[in-house]
Coordinates of C-alpha atoms in Angstrom, one line a residue:
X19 CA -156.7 27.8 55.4
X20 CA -154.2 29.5 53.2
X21 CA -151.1 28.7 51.8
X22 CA -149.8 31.2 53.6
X23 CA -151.7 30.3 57.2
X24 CA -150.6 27.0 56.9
X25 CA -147.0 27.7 56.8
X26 CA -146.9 30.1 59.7
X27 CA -149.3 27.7 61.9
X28 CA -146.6 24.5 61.1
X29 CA -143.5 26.8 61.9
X30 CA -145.5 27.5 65.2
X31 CA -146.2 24.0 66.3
X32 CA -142.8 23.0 65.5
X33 CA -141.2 25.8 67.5
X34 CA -143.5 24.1 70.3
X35 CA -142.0 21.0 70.1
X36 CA -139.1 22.7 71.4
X37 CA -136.6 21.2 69.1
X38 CA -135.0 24.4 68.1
X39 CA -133.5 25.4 71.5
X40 CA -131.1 23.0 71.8
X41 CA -128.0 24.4 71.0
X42 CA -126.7 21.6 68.7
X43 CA -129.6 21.2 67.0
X44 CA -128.8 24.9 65.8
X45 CA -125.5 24.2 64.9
X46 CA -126.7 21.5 62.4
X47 CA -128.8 23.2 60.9
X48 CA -126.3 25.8 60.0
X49 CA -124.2 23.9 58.9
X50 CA -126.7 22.0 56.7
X51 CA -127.1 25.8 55.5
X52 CA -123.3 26.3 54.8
X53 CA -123.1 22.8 53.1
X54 CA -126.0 24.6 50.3
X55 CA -124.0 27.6 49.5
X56 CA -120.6 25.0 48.6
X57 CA -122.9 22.4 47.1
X58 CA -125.0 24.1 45.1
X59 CA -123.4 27.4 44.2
X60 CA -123.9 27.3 40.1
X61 CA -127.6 27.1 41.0
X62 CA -127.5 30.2 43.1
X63 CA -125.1 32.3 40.9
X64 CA -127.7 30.8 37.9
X65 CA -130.1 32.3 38.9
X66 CA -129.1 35.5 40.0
X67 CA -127.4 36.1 36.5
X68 CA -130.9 36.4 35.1
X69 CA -132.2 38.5 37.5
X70 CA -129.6 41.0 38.1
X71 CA -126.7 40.1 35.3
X72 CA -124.4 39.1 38.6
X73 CA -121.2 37.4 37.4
X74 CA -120.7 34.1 39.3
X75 CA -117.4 35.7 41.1
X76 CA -119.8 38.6 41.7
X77 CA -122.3 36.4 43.3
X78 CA -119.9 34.8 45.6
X79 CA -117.8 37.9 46.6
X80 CA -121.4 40.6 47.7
X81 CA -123.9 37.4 48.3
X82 CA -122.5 34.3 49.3
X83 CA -119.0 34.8 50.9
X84 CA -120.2 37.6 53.9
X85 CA -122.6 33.8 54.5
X86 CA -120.5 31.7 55.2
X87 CA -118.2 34.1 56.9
X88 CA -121.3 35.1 59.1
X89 CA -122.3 31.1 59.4
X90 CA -118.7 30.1 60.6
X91 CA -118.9 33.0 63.1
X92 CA -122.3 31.8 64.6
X93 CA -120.9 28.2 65.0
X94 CA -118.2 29.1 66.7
X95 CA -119.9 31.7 68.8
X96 CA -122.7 30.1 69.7
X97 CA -122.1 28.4 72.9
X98 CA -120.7 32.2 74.2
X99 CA -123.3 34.0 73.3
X100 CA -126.2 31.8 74.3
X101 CA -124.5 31.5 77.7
X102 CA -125.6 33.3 80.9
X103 CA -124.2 37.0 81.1
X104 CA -123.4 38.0 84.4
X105 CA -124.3 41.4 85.6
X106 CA -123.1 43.6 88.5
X107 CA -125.1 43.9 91.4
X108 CA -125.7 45.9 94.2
X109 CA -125.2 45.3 98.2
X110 CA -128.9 43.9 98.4
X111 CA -128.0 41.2 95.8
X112 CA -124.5 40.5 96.8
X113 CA -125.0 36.9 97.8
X114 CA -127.6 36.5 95.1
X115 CA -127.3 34.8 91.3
X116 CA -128.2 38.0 88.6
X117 CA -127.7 36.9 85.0
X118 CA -129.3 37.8 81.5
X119 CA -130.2 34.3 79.8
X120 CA -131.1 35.0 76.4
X121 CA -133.9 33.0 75.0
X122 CA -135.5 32.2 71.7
X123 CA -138.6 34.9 70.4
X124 CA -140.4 32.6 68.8
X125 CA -141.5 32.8 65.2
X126 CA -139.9 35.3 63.3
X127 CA -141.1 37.0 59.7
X128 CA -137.8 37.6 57.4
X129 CA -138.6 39.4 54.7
X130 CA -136.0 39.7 52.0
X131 CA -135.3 42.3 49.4
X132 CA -134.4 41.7 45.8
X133 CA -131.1 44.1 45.3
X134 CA -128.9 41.1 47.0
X135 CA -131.6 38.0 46.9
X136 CA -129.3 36.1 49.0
X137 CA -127.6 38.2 51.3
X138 CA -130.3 40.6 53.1
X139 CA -132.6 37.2 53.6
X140 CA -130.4 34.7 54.7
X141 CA -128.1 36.9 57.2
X142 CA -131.2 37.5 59.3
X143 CA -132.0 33.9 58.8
X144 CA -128.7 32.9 60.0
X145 CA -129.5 35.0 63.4
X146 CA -133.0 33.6 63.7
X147 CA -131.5 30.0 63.6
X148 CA -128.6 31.0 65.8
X149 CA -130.7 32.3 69.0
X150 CA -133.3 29.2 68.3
X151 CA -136.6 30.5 66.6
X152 CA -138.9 29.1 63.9
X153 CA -138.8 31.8 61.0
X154 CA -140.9 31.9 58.0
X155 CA -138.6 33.4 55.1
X156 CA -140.3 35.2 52.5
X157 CA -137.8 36.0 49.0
X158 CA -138.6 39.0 46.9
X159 CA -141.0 38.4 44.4
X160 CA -138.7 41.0 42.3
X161 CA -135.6 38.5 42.0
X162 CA -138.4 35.6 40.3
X163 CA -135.6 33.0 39.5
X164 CA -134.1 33.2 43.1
X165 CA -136.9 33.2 45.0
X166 CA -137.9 30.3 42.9
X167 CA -134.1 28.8 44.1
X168 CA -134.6 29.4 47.4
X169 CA -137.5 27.8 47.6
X170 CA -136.5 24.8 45.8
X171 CA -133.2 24.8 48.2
X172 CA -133.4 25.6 51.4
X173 CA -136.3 22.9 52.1
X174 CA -133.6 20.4 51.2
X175 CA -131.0 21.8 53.4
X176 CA -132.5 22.5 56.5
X177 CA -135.7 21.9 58.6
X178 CA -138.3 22.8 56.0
X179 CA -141.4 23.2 58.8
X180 CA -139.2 25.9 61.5
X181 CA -137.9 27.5 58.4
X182 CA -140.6 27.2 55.0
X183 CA -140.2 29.1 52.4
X184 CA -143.1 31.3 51.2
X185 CA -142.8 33.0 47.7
X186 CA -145.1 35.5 46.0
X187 CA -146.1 39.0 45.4
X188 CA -148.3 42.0 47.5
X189 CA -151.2 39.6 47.8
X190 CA -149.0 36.9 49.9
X191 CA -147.1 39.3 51.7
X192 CA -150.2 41.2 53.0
X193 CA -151.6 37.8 54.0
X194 CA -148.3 36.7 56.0
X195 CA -148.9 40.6 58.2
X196 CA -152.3 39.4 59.0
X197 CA -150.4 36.6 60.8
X198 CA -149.0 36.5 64.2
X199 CA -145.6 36.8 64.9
X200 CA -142.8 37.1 67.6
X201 CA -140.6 39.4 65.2
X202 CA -140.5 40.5 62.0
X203 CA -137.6 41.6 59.7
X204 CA -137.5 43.2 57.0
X205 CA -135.2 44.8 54.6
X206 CA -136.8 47.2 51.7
X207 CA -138.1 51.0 51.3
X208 CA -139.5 52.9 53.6
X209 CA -143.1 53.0 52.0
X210 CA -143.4 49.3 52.5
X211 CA -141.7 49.9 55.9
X212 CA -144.5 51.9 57.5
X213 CA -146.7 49.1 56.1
X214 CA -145.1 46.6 58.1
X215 CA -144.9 48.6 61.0
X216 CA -148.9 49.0 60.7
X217 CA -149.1 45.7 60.7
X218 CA -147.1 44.9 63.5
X219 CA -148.8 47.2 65.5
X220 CA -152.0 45.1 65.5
X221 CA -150.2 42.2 67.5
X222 CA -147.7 44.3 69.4
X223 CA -144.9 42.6 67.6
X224 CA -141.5 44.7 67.7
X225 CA -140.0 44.7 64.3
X226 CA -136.8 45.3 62.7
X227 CA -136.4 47.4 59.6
X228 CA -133.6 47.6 57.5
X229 CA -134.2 50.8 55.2
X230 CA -132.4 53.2 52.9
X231 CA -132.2 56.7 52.2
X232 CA -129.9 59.2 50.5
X233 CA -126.1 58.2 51.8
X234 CA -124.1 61.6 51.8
X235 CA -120.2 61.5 50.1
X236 CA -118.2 64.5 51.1
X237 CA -114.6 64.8 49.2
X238 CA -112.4 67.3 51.1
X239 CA -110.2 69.4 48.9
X240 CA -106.9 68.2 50.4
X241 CA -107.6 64.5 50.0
X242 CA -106.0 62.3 47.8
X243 CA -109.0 62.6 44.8
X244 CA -107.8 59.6 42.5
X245 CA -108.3 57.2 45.6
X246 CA -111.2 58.5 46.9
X247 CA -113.0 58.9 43.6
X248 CA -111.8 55.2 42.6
X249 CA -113.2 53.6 45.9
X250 CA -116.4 55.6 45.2
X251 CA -117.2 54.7 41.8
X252 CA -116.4 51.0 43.2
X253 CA -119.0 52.1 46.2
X254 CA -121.0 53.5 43.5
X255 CA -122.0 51.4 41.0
X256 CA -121.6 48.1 42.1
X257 CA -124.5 45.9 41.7
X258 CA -125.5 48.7 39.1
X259 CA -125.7 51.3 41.9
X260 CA -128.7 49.2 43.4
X261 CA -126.9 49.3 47.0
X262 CA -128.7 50.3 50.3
X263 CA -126.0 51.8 51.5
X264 CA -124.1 53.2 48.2
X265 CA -123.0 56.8 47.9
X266 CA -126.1 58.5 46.7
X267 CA -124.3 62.2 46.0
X268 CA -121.4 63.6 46.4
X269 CA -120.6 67.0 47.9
X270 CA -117.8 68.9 47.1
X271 CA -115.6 72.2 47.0
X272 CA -116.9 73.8 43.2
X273 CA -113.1 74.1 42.7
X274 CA -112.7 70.4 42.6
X275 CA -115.5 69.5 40.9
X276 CA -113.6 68.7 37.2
X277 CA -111.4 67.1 38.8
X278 CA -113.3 64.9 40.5
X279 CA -115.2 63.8 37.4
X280 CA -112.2 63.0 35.5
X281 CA -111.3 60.7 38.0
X282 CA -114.7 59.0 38.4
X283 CA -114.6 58.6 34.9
X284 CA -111.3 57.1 34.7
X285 CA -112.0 54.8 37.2
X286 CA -115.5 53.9 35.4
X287 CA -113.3 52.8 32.7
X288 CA -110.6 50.6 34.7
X289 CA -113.5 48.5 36.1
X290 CA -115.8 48.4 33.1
X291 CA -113.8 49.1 30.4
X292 CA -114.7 51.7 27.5
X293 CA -118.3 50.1 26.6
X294 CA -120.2 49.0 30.2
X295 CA -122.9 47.4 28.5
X296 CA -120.7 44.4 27.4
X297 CA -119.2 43.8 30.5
X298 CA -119.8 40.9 32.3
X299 CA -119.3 43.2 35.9
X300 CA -121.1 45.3 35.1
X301 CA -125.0 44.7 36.1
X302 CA -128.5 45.3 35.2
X303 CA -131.6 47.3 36.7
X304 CA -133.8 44.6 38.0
X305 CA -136.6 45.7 35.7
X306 CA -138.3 48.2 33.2
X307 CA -140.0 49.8 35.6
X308 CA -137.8 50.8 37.8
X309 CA -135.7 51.8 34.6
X310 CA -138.0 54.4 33.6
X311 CA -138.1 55.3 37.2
X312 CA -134.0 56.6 37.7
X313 CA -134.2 57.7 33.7
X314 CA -137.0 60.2 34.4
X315 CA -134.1 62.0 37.5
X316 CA -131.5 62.7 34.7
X317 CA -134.0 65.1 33.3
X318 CA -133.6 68.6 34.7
X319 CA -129.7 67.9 35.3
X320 CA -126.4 68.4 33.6
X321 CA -124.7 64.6 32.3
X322 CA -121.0 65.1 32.6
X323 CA -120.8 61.2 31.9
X324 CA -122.8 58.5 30.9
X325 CA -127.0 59.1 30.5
X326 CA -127.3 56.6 27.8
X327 CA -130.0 53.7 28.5
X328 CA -131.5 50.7 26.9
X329 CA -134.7 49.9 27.9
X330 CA -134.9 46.3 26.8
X331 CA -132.1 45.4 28.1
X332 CA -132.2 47.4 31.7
X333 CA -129.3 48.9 30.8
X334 CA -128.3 52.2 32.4
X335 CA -124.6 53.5 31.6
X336 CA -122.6 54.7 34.7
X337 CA -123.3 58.1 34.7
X338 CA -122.3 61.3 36.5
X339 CA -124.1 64.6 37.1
X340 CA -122.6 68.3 37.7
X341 CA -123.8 71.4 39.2
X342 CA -126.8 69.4 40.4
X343 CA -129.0 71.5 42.1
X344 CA -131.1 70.8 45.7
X345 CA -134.2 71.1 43.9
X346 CA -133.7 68.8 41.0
X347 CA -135.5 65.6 40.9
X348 CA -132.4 63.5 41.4
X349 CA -132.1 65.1 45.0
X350 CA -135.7 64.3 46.3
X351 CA -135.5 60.3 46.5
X352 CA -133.2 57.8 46.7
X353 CA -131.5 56.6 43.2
X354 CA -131.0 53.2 43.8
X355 CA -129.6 53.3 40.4
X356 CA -126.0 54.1 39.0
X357 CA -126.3 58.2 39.0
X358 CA -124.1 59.8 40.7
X359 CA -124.2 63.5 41.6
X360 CA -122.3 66.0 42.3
X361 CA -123.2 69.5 44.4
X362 CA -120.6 71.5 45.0
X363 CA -120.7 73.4 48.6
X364 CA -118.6 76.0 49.8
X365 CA -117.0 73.7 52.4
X366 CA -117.1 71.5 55.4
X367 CA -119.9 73.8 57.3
X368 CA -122.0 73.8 54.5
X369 CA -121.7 70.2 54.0
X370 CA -122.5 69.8 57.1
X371 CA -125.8 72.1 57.2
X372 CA -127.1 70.2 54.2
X373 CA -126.5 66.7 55.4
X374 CA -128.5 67.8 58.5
X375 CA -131.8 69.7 56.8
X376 CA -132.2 66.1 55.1
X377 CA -133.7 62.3 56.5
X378 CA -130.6 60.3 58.9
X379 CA -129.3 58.3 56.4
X380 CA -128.2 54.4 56.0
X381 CA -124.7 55.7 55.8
X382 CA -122.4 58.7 55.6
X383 CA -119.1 58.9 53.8
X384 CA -116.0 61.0 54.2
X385 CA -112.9 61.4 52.1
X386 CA -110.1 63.4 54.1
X387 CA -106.5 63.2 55.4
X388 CA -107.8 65.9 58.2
X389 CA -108.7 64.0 61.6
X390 CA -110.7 67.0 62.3
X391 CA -112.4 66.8 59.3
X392 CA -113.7 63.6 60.1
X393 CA -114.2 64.0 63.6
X394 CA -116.4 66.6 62.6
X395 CA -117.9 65.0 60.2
X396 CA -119.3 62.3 62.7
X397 CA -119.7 64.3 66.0
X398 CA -121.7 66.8 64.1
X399 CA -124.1 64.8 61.9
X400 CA -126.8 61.4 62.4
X401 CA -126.8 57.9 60.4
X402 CA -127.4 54.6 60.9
X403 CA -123.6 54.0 60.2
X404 CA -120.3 56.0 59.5
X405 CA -116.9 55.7 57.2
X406 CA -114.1 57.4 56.5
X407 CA -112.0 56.9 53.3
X408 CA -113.9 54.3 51.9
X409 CA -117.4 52.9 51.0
X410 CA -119.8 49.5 51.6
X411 CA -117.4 47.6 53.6
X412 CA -118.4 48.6 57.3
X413 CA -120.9 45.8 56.3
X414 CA -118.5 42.9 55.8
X415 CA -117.7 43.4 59.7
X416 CA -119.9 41.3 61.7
X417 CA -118.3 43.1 64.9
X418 CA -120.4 46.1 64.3
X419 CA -123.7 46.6 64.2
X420 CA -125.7 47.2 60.6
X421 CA -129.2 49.7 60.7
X422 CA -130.4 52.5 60.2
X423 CA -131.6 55.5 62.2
X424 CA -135.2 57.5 62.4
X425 CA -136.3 57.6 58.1
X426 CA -133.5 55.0 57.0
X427 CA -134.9 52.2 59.9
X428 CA -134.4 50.5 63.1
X429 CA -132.7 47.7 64.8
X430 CA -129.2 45.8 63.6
X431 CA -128.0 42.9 63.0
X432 CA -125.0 40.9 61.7
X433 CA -123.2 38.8 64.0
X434 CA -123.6 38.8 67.8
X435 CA -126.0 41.9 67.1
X436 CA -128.1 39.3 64.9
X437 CA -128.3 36.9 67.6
X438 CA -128.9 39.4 70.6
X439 CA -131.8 41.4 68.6
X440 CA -133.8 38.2 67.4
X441 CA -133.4 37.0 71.2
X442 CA -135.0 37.9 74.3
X443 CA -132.8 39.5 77.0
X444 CA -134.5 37.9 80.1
X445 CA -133.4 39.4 83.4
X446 CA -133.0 36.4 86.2
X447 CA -132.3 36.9 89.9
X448 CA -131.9 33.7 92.0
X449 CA -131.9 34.3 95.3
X450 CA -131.8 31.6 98.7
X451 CA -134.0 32.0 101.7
X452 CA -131.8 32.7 104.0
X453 CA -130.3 36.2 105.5
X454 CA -134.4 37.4 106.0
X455 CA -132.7 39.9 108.7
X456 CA -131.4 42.2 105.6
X457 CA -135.1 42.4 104.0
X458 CA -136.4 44.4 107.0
X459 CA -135.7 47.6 105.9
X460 CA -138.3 46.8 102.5
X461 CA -141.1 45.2 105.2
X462 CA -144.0 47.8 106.5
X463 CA -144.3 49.8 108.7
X464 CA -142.2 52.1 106.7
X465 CA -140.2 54.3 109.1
X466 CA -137.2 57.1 108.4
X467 CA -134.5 54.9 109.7
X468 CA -135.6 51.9 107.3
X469 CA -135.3 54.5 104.6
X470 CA -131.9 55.5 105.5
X471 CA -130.8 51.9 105.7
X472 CA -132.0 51.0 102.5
X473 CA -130.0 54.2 100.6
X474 CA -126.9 53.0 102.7
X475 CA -127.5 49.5 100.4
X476 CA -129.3 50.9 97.1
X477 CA -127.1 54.1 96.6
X478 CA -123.4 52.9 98.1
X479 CA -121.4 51.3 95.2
X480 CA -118.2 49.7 94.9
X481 CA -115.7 48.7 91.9
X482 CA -113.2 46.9 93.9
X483 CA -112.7 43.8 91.3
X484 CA -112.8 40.5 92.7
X485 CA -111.3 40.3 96.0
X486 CA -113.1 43.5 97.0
X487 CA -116.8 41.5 96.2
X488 CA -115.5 38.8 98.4
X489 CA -114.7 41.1 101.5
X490 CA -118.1 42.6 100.6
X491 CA -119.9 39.5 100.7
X492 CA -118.2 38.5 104.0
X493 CA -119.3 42.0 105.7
X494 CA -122.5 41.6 104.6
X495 CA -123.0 38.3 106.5
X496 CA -121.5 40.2 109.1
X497 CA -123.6 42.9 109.0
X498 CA -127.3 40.5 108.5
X499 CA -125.9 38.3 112.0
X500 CA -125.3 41.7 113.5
X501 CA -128.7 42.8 112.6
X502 CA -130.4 39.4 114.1
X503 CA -128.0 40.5 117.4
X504 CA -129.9 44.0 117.3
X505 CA -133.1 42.6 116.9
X506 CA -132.8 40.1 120.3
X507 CA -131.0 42.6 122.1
X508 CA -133.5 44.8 124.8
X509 CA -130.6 46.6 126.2
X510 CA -130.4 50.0 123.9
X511 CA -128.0 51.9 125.5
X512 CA -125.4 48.9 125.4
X513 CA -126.4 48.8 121.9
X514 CA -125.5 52.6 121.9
X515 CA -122.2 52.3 123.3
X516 CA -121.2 49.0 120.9
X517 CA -121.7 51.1 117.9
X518 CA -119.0 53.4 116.1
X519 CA -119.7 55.7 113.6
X520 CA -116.8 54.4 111.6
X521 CA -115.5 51.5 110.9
X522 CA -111.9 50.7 109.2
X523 CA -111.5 47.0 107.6
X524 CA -108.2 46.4 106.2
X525 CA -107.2 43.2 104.3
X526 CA -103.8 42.0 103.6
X527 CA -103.7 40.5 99.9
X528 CA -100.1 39.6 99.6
X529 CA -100.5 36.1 99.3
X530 CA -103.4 36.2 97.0
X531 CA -102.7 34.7 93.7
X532 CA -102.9 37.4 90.9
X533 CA -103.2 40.8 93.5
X534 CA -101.7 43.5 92.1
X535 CA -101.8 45.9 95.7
X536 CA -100.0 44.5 98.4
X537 CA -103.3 45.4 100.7
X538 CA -106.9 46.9 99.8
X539 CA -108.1 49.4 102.4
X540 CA -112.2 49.8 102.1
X541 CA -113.6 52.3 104.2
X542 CA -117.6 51.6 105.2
X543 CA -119.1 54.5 107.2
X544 CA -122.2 53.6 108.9
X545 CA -124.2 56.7 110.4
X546 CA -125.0 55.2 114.3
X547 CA -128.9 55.0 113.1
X548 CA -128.4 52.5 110.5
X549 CA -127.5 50.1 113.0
X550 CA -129.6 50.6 115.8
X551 CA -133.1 51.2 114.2
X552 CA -134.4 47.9 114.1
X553 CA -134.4 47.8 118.4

């Protein structure tokens, strides 16, 4: 048995034991997971440094601080959204218990990417744990001194059989799909996606994939350009432009263009002074070959800044891009790299038009003061999420979900949506065996006046807040003895006579605490069939 086999088949029989659905066993062990980020956060920041050239206030403020913020939130969530949900019902369940009870998958697959090591594989993590799995976590083999870290780590922090690290390359990630799993999560490209996917497929497993793609930027002309162009350099080239969801071009009236440069430039400059390359923000490209890889898309464009490259170092200068034409090789993939850009468009409907002959991207950017602008902007075009005025930072809010749309993925997460998409939603009804009478109408033999009674209770709905359920629920006991009357009752014609076609029920609510009507009138018409078909 493999390395591999032997991890997942462990996680397994210790998700068996059961030990993981207990609510405060989860809260333990995310704590334990919070205490590692505060305990042992110069051997996370370490480790990223040589990987990825992350400062250690850079590590804590894009990998380590959305943690704990996401960790605190689960703890003091949990209880809430583990809970029953309540549902609305319908006449025929009136007297019954409906709920949703979310319940644990099972054994969930994370695997992580390498452009934030920490970040894109311990969030899900922190959702898996939350709604009681087992998960295997699986580090990218890309980010080699952190996936060494988290391997080292997290065994000592929490339960190392639900949640064991696996580390290694193609060979042991191909070997973990051959696996079954209850879920798998992963965050990457799309190439790998569709392998996943494949995999999945064989065991019917539903999976979530966090993707990519090419994240749109329009700049309208009558925006304030020295802010927008200051919080999209910051979008930009963070992390060295290695960002899922970073502004991959930016679209723009041609009469704004200069300008536009000027103050990317400028702005390049405040946050990594005149020479990048010996800036301690500033960051790396995680390797050579995916150096040579953004290099080779300067090519066929013109460089309005930057260009320059060291390949020993994985150094790529910020660097900006005019006149860029649909065609050139900078426009046919995803950078993933600090290039930025620019086509210029004639306006907002040509904006528009080429946003929407491309893939949905992972994001979609808009700089204007114009609420139309922006209105339009949204209504009119598709991505997995959308901001105005500003870039990256819908992700720091765990109240909305994170994920793409058709090519740039599926599913979300963060926060409750982390919790609710690595849970099951089950459906229970609870119902007594009493009131049989009101079940006749579902019993063979089938006849036209059963069918009218059952659209009187299926179809006829009621938003009448709390007091209005309890008046329902006392006219349908009223209406299931009345039903039991018709049933004993031989006399049809005095049946006939005790039946109205309307009926008028009036309660006084005056003296009901928190009643904001002095009375609710409900109004029940009952055609004389529905009442007199069971004889």
């Amino acid at each position: 048995m493999s390395r591999e086999q032997q991890a997942v088949a462990r996680a397994r029989k210790a998700f068996e034991t059961g030990r993981s659905r207990p609510l405060e066993y989860r809260i333990i062990q995310l704590k334990n997971l919070q205490r590692l980020f505060i305990e042992r956060e110069k051997d996370i920041s370490d480790a990223i440094k040589k990987d990825l050239n992350k400062s250690e206030v850079g590590t804590q403020l894009f990998e380590t601080l959305g943690l704990e913020g996401e960790i605190n939130l689960a703890i003091r969530k949990l209880k809430e959204w583990a809970a029953p949900r309540p549902v609305e019902k319908n006449l025929l369940t009136l007297s019954d218990t409906v709920y949703i009870q979310p319940e644990p998958l099972g054994l969930v697959l994370i695997i992580g990417a390498w452009n934030y090591p920490w970040a894109v594989t311990i969030q899900p993590l922190i959702g898996a744990i939350a709604a009681g799995n087992a998960a295997v976590v699986k580090p990218s083999e890309v980010c080699v001194h952190t996936a060494k870290v988290m391997e080292d780590l997290l065994p000592l922090y929490i339960d190392k059989e639900l949640y064991p690290v696996v580390t290694g390359g193609v060979a042991e990630t191909q070997e973990l799909l051959r696996q079954r799993f209850d879920y798998i999560f992963y965050t990457g490209n799309g190439t790998v996606g569709k392998v996943i996917m494949e995999a999945a497929a064989k065991h019917l497993t539903p999976v979530t994939l966090e993707l990519g793609g090419k994240s749109p930027c329009y700049i309208d002309k009558n925006c304030d350009i020295s802010i927008a162009c200051r919080r999209i350099t910051w979008g930009k080239y963070t992390n060295c432009g290695q960002t899922c969801i970073a502004p991959d071009y930016i679209l723009c009236d041609p009469s704004i263009q200069d300008r536009v440069i000027e103050e990317v430039k400028k702005s390049i400059k405040d946050f990594y002074t005149e020479n990048p390359k010996t800036c301690p923000d500033y960051g790396r490209i995680i390797n050579q070959r995916h150096f040579k890889r953004i290099m080779a898309l300067v090519g066929d464009s013109t460089v309005a800044a930057g260009g320059d490259g060291d390949e020993s170092d994985c150094f790529i200068a910020p660097t900006v891009l005019r006149d860029v034409k649909p065609d050139a090789k900078v426009m046919q993939e995803e950078i993933f790299g600090p290039i930025l850009p620019i086509l210029p468009v004639s306006g907002l409907d040509e904006a528009i038009k080429f946003i929407n002959k491309g893939e949905k991207p992972l994001a979609l950017y808009v700089f204007s003061a114009d609420e139309k602008v922006i209105s339009r902007m949204r209504d009119e075009t598709s991505s997995g999420g959308f901001l105005a005025n500003d870039c990256l930072v819908h992700f720091s809010v765990s109240s909305l979900p994170f994920g793409g749309v058709g090519n740039s993925g599926m599913g979300c997460y963060h926060g409750k949506f982390s919790f609710d998409q690595l849970s099951h939603l089950r459906g229970c009804l609870i119902k007594k065996l009493k009131m049989e009478g009101v079940n006749n109408m579902r019993y063979p033999p089938h006849t036209p006046k059963k069918l009218g009674w059952a659209r009187f209770f299926f179809l006829t709905t009621f938003d009448l807040g709390w007091a209005g359920r309890m008046l329902l629920l006392a006219l349908m006991a009223v209406v299931a003895a009345f039903v039991l009357q018709v049933r004993e009752t031989q006399d049809s014609d005095r049946l006939r006579s005790r039946v109205k076609n309307s009926y008028l029920i009036s309660v006084d609510q005056t003296q009901q605490p928190g009643c904001r009507n002095s009375s609710v009138v409900i109004k029940i018409k009952v055609l004389h069939m529905h009442f007199i078909y069971l004889h």
